[in-house]
Each structure stands twice: as C-alpha cells, then as structure tokens.
PDB file of C-alpha atoms in Angstrom:
ATOM      1  CA  MET A   1      98.344  90.149 143.739  1.00 95.00           C
ATOM      2  CA  LYS A   2      99.150  87.526 141.152  1.00 98.00           C
ATOM      3  CA  ILE A   3     102.690  88.275 140.022  1.00 98.00           C
ATOM      4  CA  LEU A   4     104.567  86.612 137.169  1.00 98.00           C
ATOM      5  CA  ILE A   5     108.360  86.869 137.224  1.00 98.00           C
ATOM      6  CA  ILE A   6     110.177  86.278 133.949  1.00 97.00           C
ATOM      7  CA  GLY A   7     113.656  84.857 134.419  1.00 95.00           C
ATOM      8  CA  ALA A   8     114.872  82.634 137.259  1.00 93.00           C
ATOM      9  CA  GLY A   9     118.346  84.150 137.465  1.00 89.00           C
ATOM     10  CA  LYS A  10     119.764  85.703 140.627  1.00 87.00           C
ATOM     11  CA  MET A  11     117.561  88.790 140.602  1.00 90.00           C
ATOM     12  CA  GLY A  12     114.473  86.924 139.435  1.00 93.00           C
ATOM     13  CA  SER A  13     114.911  84.357 142.207  1.00 92.00           C
ATOM     14  CA  PHE A  14     115.513  87.156 144.710  1.00 91.00           C
ATOM     15  CA  PHE A  15     112.235  88.867 143.804  1.00 94.00           C
ATOM     16  CA  CYS A  16     110.465  85.507 143.809  1.00 95.00           C
ATOM     17  CA  ASP A  17     111.598  84.744 147.370  1.00 93.00           C
ATOM     18  CA  LEU A  18     110.761  88.282 148.472  1.00 93.00           C
ATOM     19  CA  LEU A  19     107.284  88.520 146.954  1.00 96.00           C
ATOM     20  CA  SER A  20     106.055  84.969 147.483  1.00 95.00           C
ATOM     21  CA  GLN A  21     105.635  85.686 151.201  1.00 91.00           C
ATOM     22  CA  LYS A  22     102.664  87.998 150.519  1.00 95.00           C
ATOM     23  CA  HIS A  23     101.592  87.364 146.918  1.00 97.00           C
ATOM     24  CA  ASP A  24     100.646  84.535 144.579  1.00 97.00           C
ATOM     25  CA  VAL A  25     103.856  84.303 142.560  1.00 98.00           C
ATOM     26  CA  ALA A  26     104.703  82.355 139.429  1.00 97.00           C
ATOM     27  CA  ILE A  27     108.131  82.321 137.812  1.00 97.00           C
ATOM     28  CA  PHE A  28     108.876  81.454 134.192  1.00 97.00           C
ATOM     29  CA  ASP A  29     112.176  80.486 132.645  1.00 94.00           C
ATOM     30  CA  THR A  30     113.018  78.863 129.336  1.00 91.00           C
ATOM     31  CA  ASP A  31     115.501  76.634 131.202  1.00 91.00           C
ATOM     32  CA  PRO A  32     113.496  74.303 133.492  1.00 87.00           C
ATOM     33  CA  GLY A  33     116.677  73.498 135.399  1.00 89.00           C
ATOM     34  CA  ARG A  34     116.843  76.994 136.834  1.00 89.00           C
ATOM     35  CA  LEU A  35     113.367  76.594 138.312  1.00 91.00           C
ATOM     36  CA  LEU A  36     114.650  73.901 140.667  1.00 86.00           C
ATOM     37  CA  PHE A  37     116.063  76.629 142.924  1.00 80.00           C
ATOM     38  CA  THR A  38     112.805  78.573 143.333  1.00 87.00           C
ATOM     39  CA  TYR A  39     110.438  77.981 146.219  1.00 86.00           C
ATOM     40  CA  MET A  40     106.955  78.961 147.452  1.00 91.00           C
ATOM     41  CA  CYS A  41     105.817  79.750 143.909  1.00 96.00           C
ATOM     42  CA  ARG A  42     104.355  78.269 140.754  1.00 96.00           C
ATOM     43  CA  ARG A  43     106.961  77.205 138.217  1.00 96.00           C
ATOM     44  CA  PHE A  44     106.256  77.724 134.527  1.00 96.00           C
ATOM     45  CA  SER A  45     108.447  76.453 131.701  1.00 92.00           C
ATOM     46  CA  ASN A  46     105.843  77.128 129.004  1.00 94.00           C
ATOM     47  CA  LEU A  47     104.165  80.481 128.433  1.00 95.00           C
ATOM     48  CA  SER A  48     100.830  78.775 127.776  1.00 95.00           C
ATOM     49  CA  GLU A  49     100.655  78.210 131.537  1.00 96.00           C
ATOM     50  CA  VAL A  50     100.415  81.993 131.998  1.00 97.00           C
ATOM     51  CA  ASP A  51      96.983  82.043 130.331  1.00 96.00           C
ATOM     52  CA  GLU A  52      95.251  80.332 133.238  1.00 96.00           C
ATOM     53  CA  PHE A  53      97.300  82.183 135.887  1.00 97.00           C
ATOM     54  CA  GLU A  54      96.168  85.638 134.623  1.00 97.00           C
ATOM     55  CA  PRO A  55      98.782  87.729 136.470  1.00 98.00           C
ATOM     56  CA  ASP A  56      98.057  91.251 137.727  1.00 98.00           C
ATOM     57  CA  MET A  57     101.700  92.208 137.219  1.00 98.00           C
ATOM     58  CA  VAL A  58     104.692  90.928 135.263  1.00 98.00           C
ATOM     59  CA  ILE A  59     108.190  91.602 136.572  1.00 98.00           C
ATOM     60  CA  ASN A  60     110.657  91.147 133.737  1.00 98.00           C
ATOM     61  CA  ALA A  61     113.927  89.935 135.259  1.00 95.00           C
ATOM     62  CA  ALA A  62     115.355  88.500 132.040  1.00 93.00           C
ATOM     63  CA  THR A  63     118.918  89.525 131.235  1.00 88.00           C
ATOM     64  CA  VAL A  64     119.109  92.934 129.573  1.00 86.00           C
ATOM     65  CA  LYS A  65     119.851  91.382 126.188  1.00 87.00           C
ATOM     66  CA  TYR A  66     116.467  89.631 126.208  1.00 92.00           C
ATOM     67  CA  THR A  67     114.272  92.130 128.105  1.00 94.00           C
ATOM     68  CA  LEU A  68     112.273  93.261 125.080  1.00 96.00           C
ATOM     69  CA  ASP A  69     112.108  89.757 123.591  1.00 96.00           C
ATOM     70  CA  ALA A  70     110.710  88.433 126.876  1.00 97.00           C
ATOM     71  CA  PHE A  71     108.044  91.128 126.971  1.00 98.00           C
ATOM     72  CA  ASN A  72     107.002  90.484 123.374  1.00 97.00           C
ATOM     73  CA  ALA A  73     106.800  86.742 124.022  1.00 97.00           C
ATOM     74  CA  VAL A  74     104.551  87.058 127.080  1.00 98.00           C
ATOM     75  CA  LEU A  75     102.232  89.825 125.812  1.00 98.00           C
ATOM     76  CA  PRO A  76      99.774  87.467 124.009  1.00 97.00           C
ATOM     77  CA  HIS A  77      99.210  85.635 127.302  1.00 98.00           C
ATOM     78  CA  LEU A  78      98.278  88.700 129.395  1.00 97.00           C
ATOM     79  CA  THR A  79      95.038  90.521 130.083  1.00 96.00           C
ATOM     80  CA  GLU A  80      94.915  94.227 129.220  1.00 94.00           C
ATOM     81  CA  ARG A  81      94.840  95.224 132.881  1.00 96.00           C
ATOM     82  CA  CYS A  82      98.148  93.463 133.638  1.00 98.00           C
ATOM     83  CA  ILE A  83     100.882  95.888 134.716  1.00 98.00           C
ATOM     84  CA  LEU A  84     104.225  95.391 132.966  1.00 98.00           C
ATOM     85  CA  SER A  85     107.380  96.129 134.908  1.00 98.00           C
ATOM     86  CA  ASP A  86     111.103  95.827 134.411  1.00 97.00           C
ATOM     87  CA  ILE A  87     114.139  96.087 136.692  1.00 95.00           C
ATOM     88  CA  ALA A  88     116.633  96.577 133.864  1.00 92.00           C
ATOM     89  CA  SER A  89     119.793  98.593 134.461  1.00 88.00           C
ATOM     90  CA  VAL A  90     119.730  99.607 130.792  1.00 85.00           C
ATOM     91  CA  LYS A  91     116.462 101.192 129.628  1.00 91.00           C
ATOM     92  CA  THR A  92     117.335 101.319 125.921  1.00 87.00           C
ATOM     93  CA  GLY A  93     114.176 100.730 123.844  1.00 92.00           C
ATOM     94  CA  LEU A  94     111.876 100.445 126.854  1.00 95.00           C
ATOM     95  CA  PRO A  95     110.217 103.901 126.661  1.00 96.00           C
ATOM     96  CA  GLU A  96     109.268 103.216 123.038  1.00 97.00           C
ATOM     97  CA  PHE A  97     108.042  99.710 123.899  1.00 97.00           C
ATOM     98  CA  TYR A  98     105.885 100.898 126.787  1.00 98.00           C
ATOM     99  CA  ALA A  99     104.379 103.683 124.679  1.00 96.00           C
ATOM    100  CA  LYS A 100     103.021 101.098 122.217  1.00 96.00           C
ATOM    101  CA  CYS A 101     102.335  98.021 124.365  1.00 96.00           C
ATOM    102  CA  GLY A 102      98.821  98.986 125.466  1.00 95.00           C
ATOM    103  CA  HIS A 103      99.470  98.031 129.104  1.00 97.00           C
ATOM    104  CA  PRO A 104     100.043 100.081 132.259  1.00 98.00           C
ATOM    105  CA  TYR A 105     103.694  99.883 133.198  1.00 98.00           C
ATOM    106  CA  VAL A 106     106.254 100.725 135.839  1.00 98.00           C
ATOM    107  CA  SER A 107     110.018 100.749 135.347  1.00 98.00           C
ATOM    108  CA  THR A 108     112.501 100.602 138.219  1.00 98.00           C
ATOM    109  CA  HIS A 109     116.195 100.008 138.711  1.00 96.00           C
ATOM    110  CA  PRO A 110     117.378  98.360 141.927  1.00 94.00           C
ATOM    111  CA  MET A 111     120.864  99.876 142.194  1.00 90.00           C
ATOM    112  CA  PHE A 112     122.337  96.735 143.664  1.00 84.00           C
ATOM    113  CA  GLY A 113     123.251  93.379 142.257  1.00 68.00           C
ATOM    114  CA  PRO A 114     124.209  89.940 143.466  1.00 58.00           C
ATOM    115  CA  THR A 115     127.878  90.482 142.553  1.00 54.00           C
ATOM    116  CA  PHE A 116     128.706  92.959 145.322  1.00 51.00           C
ATOM    117  CA  ALA A 117     125.596  93.646 147.401  1.00 52.00           C
ATOM    118  CA  SER A 118     124.443  91.491 150.290  1.00 61.00           C
ATOM    119  CA  LEU A 119     120.859  90.676 149.363  1.00 63.00           C
ATOM    120  CA  SER A 120     120.127  89.953 153.020  1.00 66.00           C
ATOM    121  CA  ASN A 121     121.044  93.499 154.074  1.00 77.00           C
ATOM    122  CA  LEU A 122     120.242  96.288 151.616  1.00 85.00           C
ATOM    123  CA  SER A 123     119.887  99.198 154.038  1.00 83.00           C
ATOM    124  CA  ASN A 124     122.814 101.045 152.430  1.00 88.00           C
ATOM    125  CA  GLU A 125     121.651 100.457 148.850  1.00 92.00           C
ATOM    126  CA  ASN A 126     119.528 102.533 146.465  1.00 94.00           C
ATOM    127  CA  ALA A 127     116.719 102.126 143.959  1.00 95.00           C
ATOM    128  CA  ILE A 128     115.391 104.283 141.131  1.00 97.00           C
ATOM    129  CA  ILE A 129     111.733 104.419 140.141  1.00 98.00           C
ATOM    130  CA  ILE A 130     110.974 105.908 136.728  1.00 98.00           C
ATOM    131  CA  SER A 131     108.423 108.732 137.013  1.00 97.00           C
ATOM    132  CA  GLU A 132     106.745 107.982 133.649  1.00 95.00           C
ATOM    133  CA  GLY A 133     104.728 105.038 134.797  1.00 93.00           C
ATOM    134  CA  ASP A 134     101.476 103.765 136.251  1.00 95.00           C
ATOM    135  CA  HIS A 135     100.659 105.289 139.653  1.00 96.00           C
ATOM    136  CA  LEU A 136      99.621 102.012 141.260  1.00 96.00           C
ATOM    137  CA  GLY A 137     102.708 100.298 139.884  1.00 97.00           C
ATOM    138  CA  LYS A 138     104.954 102.982 141.340  1.00 97.00           C
ATOM    139  CA  VAL A 139     103.202 102.748 144.712  1.00 97.00           C
ATOM    140  CA  PHE A 140     103.748  98.965 144.697  1.00 97.00           C
ATOM    141  CA  PHE A 141     107.501  99.288 144.158  1.00 98.00           C
ATOM    142  CA  LYS A 142     107.850 102.201 146.579  1.00 97.00           C
ATOM    143  CA  ASP A 143     106.305 100.050 149.282  1.00 97.00           C
ATOM    144  CA  LEU A 144     108.431  97.056 148.291  1.00 96.00           C
ATOM    145  CA  TYR A 145     111.723  98.960 148.209  1.00 96.00           C
ATOM    146  CA  SER A 146     110.874 100.826 151.414  1.00 96.00           C
ATOM    147  CA  SER A 147     110.349  97.472 153.142  1.00 94.00           C
ATOM    148  CA  LEU A 148     113.959  96.639 152.179  1.00 92.00           C
ATOM    149  CA  LYS A 149     115.097  99.981 153.671  1.00 92.00           C
ATOM    150  CA  LEU A 150     116.412 101.100 150.271  1.00 94.00           C
ATOM    151  CA  HIS A 151     116.951 104.790 149.548  1.00 94.00           C
ATOM    152  CA  ILE A 152     114.565 105.629 146.681  1.00 97.00           C
ATOM    153  CA  GLU A 153     114.894 108.303 143.997  1.00 96.00           C
ATOM    154  CA  GLU A 154     112.358 109.028 141.269  1.00 97.00           C
ATOM    155  CA  TYR A 155     113.809 109.957 137.857  1.00 96.00           C
ATOM    156  CA  THR A 156     112.544 110.253 134.323  1.00 96.00           C
ATOM    157  CA  PHE A 157     113.899 107.795 131.757  1.00 95.00           C
ATOM    158  CA  SER A 158     116.265 110.522 130.544  1.00 92.00           C
ATOM    159  CA  GLN A 159     117.483 111.375 134.037  1.00 94.00           C
ATOM    160  CA  HIS A 160     117.997 107.680 134.745  1.00 94.00           C
ATOM    161  CA  ASP A 161     120.278 107.284 131.732  1.00 88.00           C
ATOM    162  CA  GLU A 162     122.302 110.333 132.769  1.00 89.00           C
ATOM    163  CA  THR A 163     122.653 108.991 136.298  1.00 89.00           C
ATOM    164  CA  ILE A 164     123.712 105.550 135.113  1.00 87.00           C
ATOM    165  CA  ALA A 165     126.348 107.068 132.838  1.00 85.00           C
ATOM    166  CA  TYR A 166     127.863 108.672 135.913  1.00 86.00           C
ATOM    167  CA  SER A 167     127.300 106.057 138.613  1.00 88.00           C
ATOM    168  CA  LEU A 168     128.042 102.955 136.530  1.00 87.00           C
ATOM    169  CA  SER A 169     130.003 103.992 133.450  1.00 88.00           C
ATOM    170  CA  ILE A 170     132.745 105.808 135.392  1.00 90.00           C
ATOM    171  CA  PRO A 171     133.520 102.941 137.814  1.00 92.00           C
ATOM    172  CA  PHE A 172     133.118 100.360 135.053  1.00 92.00           C
ATOM    173  CA  ALA A 173     135.502 102.203 132.742  1.00 93.00           C
ATOM    174  CA  SER A 174     138.000 102.914 135.529  1.00 93.00           C
ATOM    175  CA  THR A 175     137.996  99.265 136.560  1.00 95.00           C
ATOM    176  CA  LEU A 176     138.470  98.114 132.967  1.00 95.00           C
ATOM    177  CA  VAL A 177     141.464 100.434 132.598  1.00 94.00           C
ATOM    178  CA  PHE A 178     142.944  99.110 135.853  1.00 94.00           C
ATOM    179  CA  ALA A 179     142.417  95.496 134.784  1.00 95.00           C
ATOM    180  CA  GLY A 180     143.718  96.262 131.294  1.00 95.00           C
ATOM    181  CA  CYS A 181     147.038  97.421 132.794  1.00 93.00           C
ATOM    182  CA  MET A 182     147.205  94.665 135.408  1.00 90.00           C
ATOM    183  CA  LYS A 183     149.802  91.950 135.562  1.00 88.00           C
ATOM    184  CA  HIS A 184     150.303  89.151 138.064  1.00 86.00           C
ATOM    185  CA  GLN A 185     151.623  90.202 141.449  1.00 86.00           C
ATOM    186  CA  ASP A 186     153.348  87.725 143.777  1.00 89.00           C
ATOM    187  CA  ALA A 187     153.071  90.074 146.745  1.00 90.00           C
ATOM    188  CA  PRO A 188     150.176  92.456 146.067  1.00 91.00           C
ATOM    189  CA  GLY A 189     149.366  95.291 148.434  1.00 93.00           C
ATOM    190  CA  THR A 190     146.007  95.752 150.122  1.00 94.00           C
ATOM    191  CA  THR A 191     144.787  98.426 147.703  1.00 94.00           C
ATOM    192  CA  PHE A 192     145.747  96.293 144.713  1.00 93.00           C
ATOM    193  CA  LYS A 193     143.888  93.298 146.120  1.00 93.00           C
ATOM    194  CA  ARG A 194     140.755  95.362 146.721  1.00 94.00           C
ATOM    195  CA  HIS A 195     140.846  96.764 143.204  1.00 93.00           C
ATOM    196  CA  LYS A 196     141.381  93.276 141.806  1.00 94.00           C
ATOM    197  CA  ALA A 197     138.373  91.957 143.753  1.00 93.00           C
ATOM    198  CA  ILE A 198     136.238  94.690 142.183  1.00 93.00           C
ATOM    199  CA  ALA A 199     137.636  93.844 138.736  1.00 94.00           C
ATOM    200  CA  ASP A 200     136.942  90.123 139.253  1.00 94.00           C
ATOM    201  CA  GLY A 201     133.355  90.901 140.230  1.00 91.00           C
ATOM    202  CA  LEU A 202     132.838  93.219 137.286  1.00 91.00           C
ATOM    203  CA  MET A 203     134.191  90.712 134.808  1.00 93.00           C
ATOM    204  CA  SER A 204     131.818  88.063 136.130  1.00 90.00           C
ATOM    205  CA  GLU A 205     128.924  90.150 134.803  1.00 85.00           C
ATOM    206  CA  ASP A 206     127.309  89.459 131.436  1.00 83.00           C
ATOM    207  CA  ASP A 207     129.372  90.918 128.564  1.00 89.00           C
ATOM    208  CA  TYR A 208     126.265  92.275 126.873  1.00 84.00           C
ATOM    209  CA  LEU A 209     125.239  94.107 130.061  1.00 82.00           C
ATOM    210  CA  LEU A 210     128.676  95.691 130.407  1.00 89.00           C
ATOM    211  CA  SER A 211     128.638  96.741 126.766  1.00 90.00           C
ATOM    212  CA  GLU A 212     125.150  98.244 126.902  1.00 84.00           C
ATOM    213  CA  ILE A 213     125.917 100.236 130.051  1.00 86.00           C
ATOM    214  CA  LEU A 214     129.071 101.621 128.440  1.00 91.00           C
ATOM    215  CA  PHE A 215     127.214 102.292 125.170  1.00 89.00           C
ATOM    216  CA  ASN A 216     124.904 104.691 127.029  1.00 84.00           C
ATOM    217  CA  PRO A 217     124.964 107.902 124.924  1.00 84.00           C
ATOM    218  CA  ASN A 218     126.046 109.820 128.019  1.00 86.00           C
ATOM    219  CA  THR A 219     129.102 107.629 128.681  1.00 90.00           C
ATOM    220  CA  SER A 220     131.389 109.367 126.193  1.00 91.00           C
ATOM    221  CA  GLY A 221     131.265 112.627 128.156  1.00 90.00           C
ATOM    222  CA  GLN A 222     132.135 110.792 131.368  1.00 90.00           C
ATOM    223  CA  LEU A 223     135.090 109.084 129.684  1.00 93.00           C
ATOM    224  CA  GLU A 224     136.348 112.492 128.588  1.00 94.00           C
ATOM    225  CA  LYS A 225     136.343 113.564 132.236  1.00 92.00           C
ATOM    226  CA  ILE A 226     138.406 110.496 133.165  1.00 93.00           C
ATOM    227  CA  GLN A 227     140.901 111.243 130.388  1.00 95.00           C
ATOM    228  CA  LYS A 228     141.136 114.909 131.448  1.00 96.00           C
ATOM    229  CA  LYS A 229     141.804 114.043 135.097  1.00 95.00           C
ATOM    230  CA  LEU A 230     144.302 111.337 134.120  1.00 95.00           C
ATOM    231  CA  SER A 231     146.171 113.757 131.845  1.00 97.00           C
ATOM    232  CA  GLU A 232     146.223 116.326 134.634  1.00 96.00           C
ATOM    233  CA  LEU A 233     147.622 113.756 137.060  1.00 97.00           C
ATOM    234  CA  GLN A 234     150.219 112.573 134.545  1.00 97.00           C
ATOM    235  CA  ASP A 235     151.402 116.150 134.009  1.00 97.00           C
ATOM    236  CA  ILE A 236     151.762 116.697 137.775  1.00 97.00           C
ATOM    237  CA  VAL A 237     153.705 113.446 138.171  1.00 97.00           C
ATOM    238  CA  GLU A 238     156.047 114.179 135.266  1.00 97.00           C
ATOM    239  CA  ARG A 239     156.798 117.667 136.669  1.00 97.00           C
ATOM    240  CA  ARG A 240     157.051 116.304 140.233  1.00 97.00           C
ATOM    241  CA  ASP A 241     155.049 119.354 141.275  1.00 97.00           C
ATOM    242  CA  THR A 242     154.407 118.938 145.002  1.00 97.00           C
ATOM    243  CA  GLU A 243     152.069 121.937 145.324  1.00 97.00           C
ATOM    244  CA  ALA A 244     150.001 120.866 142.330  1.00 97.00           C
ATOM    245  CA  MET A 245     149.786 117.320 143.710  1.00 97.00           C
ATOM    246  CA  GLN A 246     148.589 118.624 147.055  1.00 97.00           C
ATOM    247  CA  ALA A 247     145.909 120.704 145.325  1.00 97.00           C
ATOM    248  CA  TYR A 248     144.880 117.671 143.246  1.00 96.00           C
ATOM    249  CA  LEU A 249     144.586 115.473 146.347  1.00 97.00           C
ATOM    250  CA  ASP A 250     142.632 118.145 148.214  1.00 97.00           C
ATOM    251  CA  LYS A 251     140.170 118.368 145.336  1.00 96.00           C
ATOM    252  CA  VAL A 252     139.735 114.585 145.291  1.00 96.00           C
ATOM    253  CA  ARG A 253     139.027 114.572 149.036  1.00 96.00           C
ATOM    254  CA  GLN A 254     136.408 117.282 148.573  1.00 96.00           C
ATOM    255  CA  ASN A 255     134.699 115.169 145.901  1.00 93.00           C
ATOM    256  CA  LEU A 256     134.491 112.246 148.334  1.00 93.00           C
ATOM    257  CA  VAL A 257     132.626 114.214 151.001  1.00 88.00           C
TER     258      VAL A 257
END
C-alpha cells in the first residue's frame, strides 16, 4: 500500500518505521526539521507533494489539537478511494467529520504512548479499533496490531469514550491530585518516587491532550467516584476505625484482581 502519515512526532515516526518495512510510506510535517529523524520513507513538507503520491491510506498522527485541521488540509490532495485513519486518544468531532468526509475511514486508539510504554516491546499493551469503520481498514489495523502482539478490543465511538473516561481520566485525575499536594522531599520513600515518576511523565504530555481527555463528558462521573472513595477513606482515618479500614483495604485488593 501507499501510506501517508501526517505528523512526524513520536507516534508518527513510530508508525513510519513500522510500516516502511512492507509499504511505500510518505510522511508529512509542517516542520521540515522533524523529518530529519525519519528513515526509509518519502519526506513531504508541502501537501502538493501528496498529489503525485496518491496514497491508499492516510494515518493522521498529528497532535489531538490539530487532528481535524490536518484532515481538512489534506483532503483536497486525496483520491476518493483513499482510506482516512486516525490514532487519536480523543475522538471528539471525528464521528461527525467521518460521516461527511466522503472517504472510507478507520479509527483506532493504540493504548500506549512513548511516555511510559517501551515501543520495542508492546506485548503487554492494548489497542482499540472503532467498530464504525471501513472493513478493509479495520482488517489492516487488526493485522498490524496483532503483529505487535497487542491485545485488541473493538468498541463503538461511544464505548471508546466511556472506556477512556475510566482508563485515562481516573489515573490522570488521581496523579494531578497527588502532584497538586506534593512538596519537595529530601528523603522520599520508594512509593513516593514511583508516584512522582508517573506525575513527571504525565506532565510532559501536551496540555491540550490532558485537557481534552479530562473534558470527556464521562469524566465527571469518574471524578465523583474518586471523591466518594476519598471521603470514605477520610472518614475511616478520622475515626481510626480499624475494622472499617480492613474492609476498605480488602475491597481495594479485590478491585486489583
């Protein structure tokens, strides 16, 4: 296949390296400097170059803030048969865009990122493929993600948003609360250091991405659960209720199974 990747960031470069072994890959970025670190592919810094390339698929790896803008910019340079795809962790606006774009599409979410995951070993990581998409596009990404030994789930757009509110919003919010209460420690314990490493990684992410994930309409309900459990824990601590604490800890251990 001829595959055009939009965005030469960490994920775009990762997909470029991965796909260029078997496909004719081109990568486009508005910053020519970022293209210096891409190999075994065509490098485009002007969308007019896409016209002659005529890709069979576009993988939009632009940052979430510019996902829709990137699609709209490249559309005039694509043939009608070209499959559009995104790997965005936030799908806001994408179902509406795909419904009107006039192209077959496939939407996926690799549930790993360069901040914490080892891109050389993804056997313990997951990926979501959105069910409302082109059959051939879904088959392509199922084969690709299976080759990486990823665990794959297929969700609707709605189910994806619900899942993300749980799997990302809860740890993001919990980490922000931890970091918001944090102060410098001269002799930090192991648990503190591990939590701080997670907080450092989270805060290295794009602010817009963090905001959009937390602005998921389903996040508010998850935050209420955090507040409820925190209030319950605070009450147990203030009463120094040993039996209640034991029951609380037992419940937490059950959740971790």
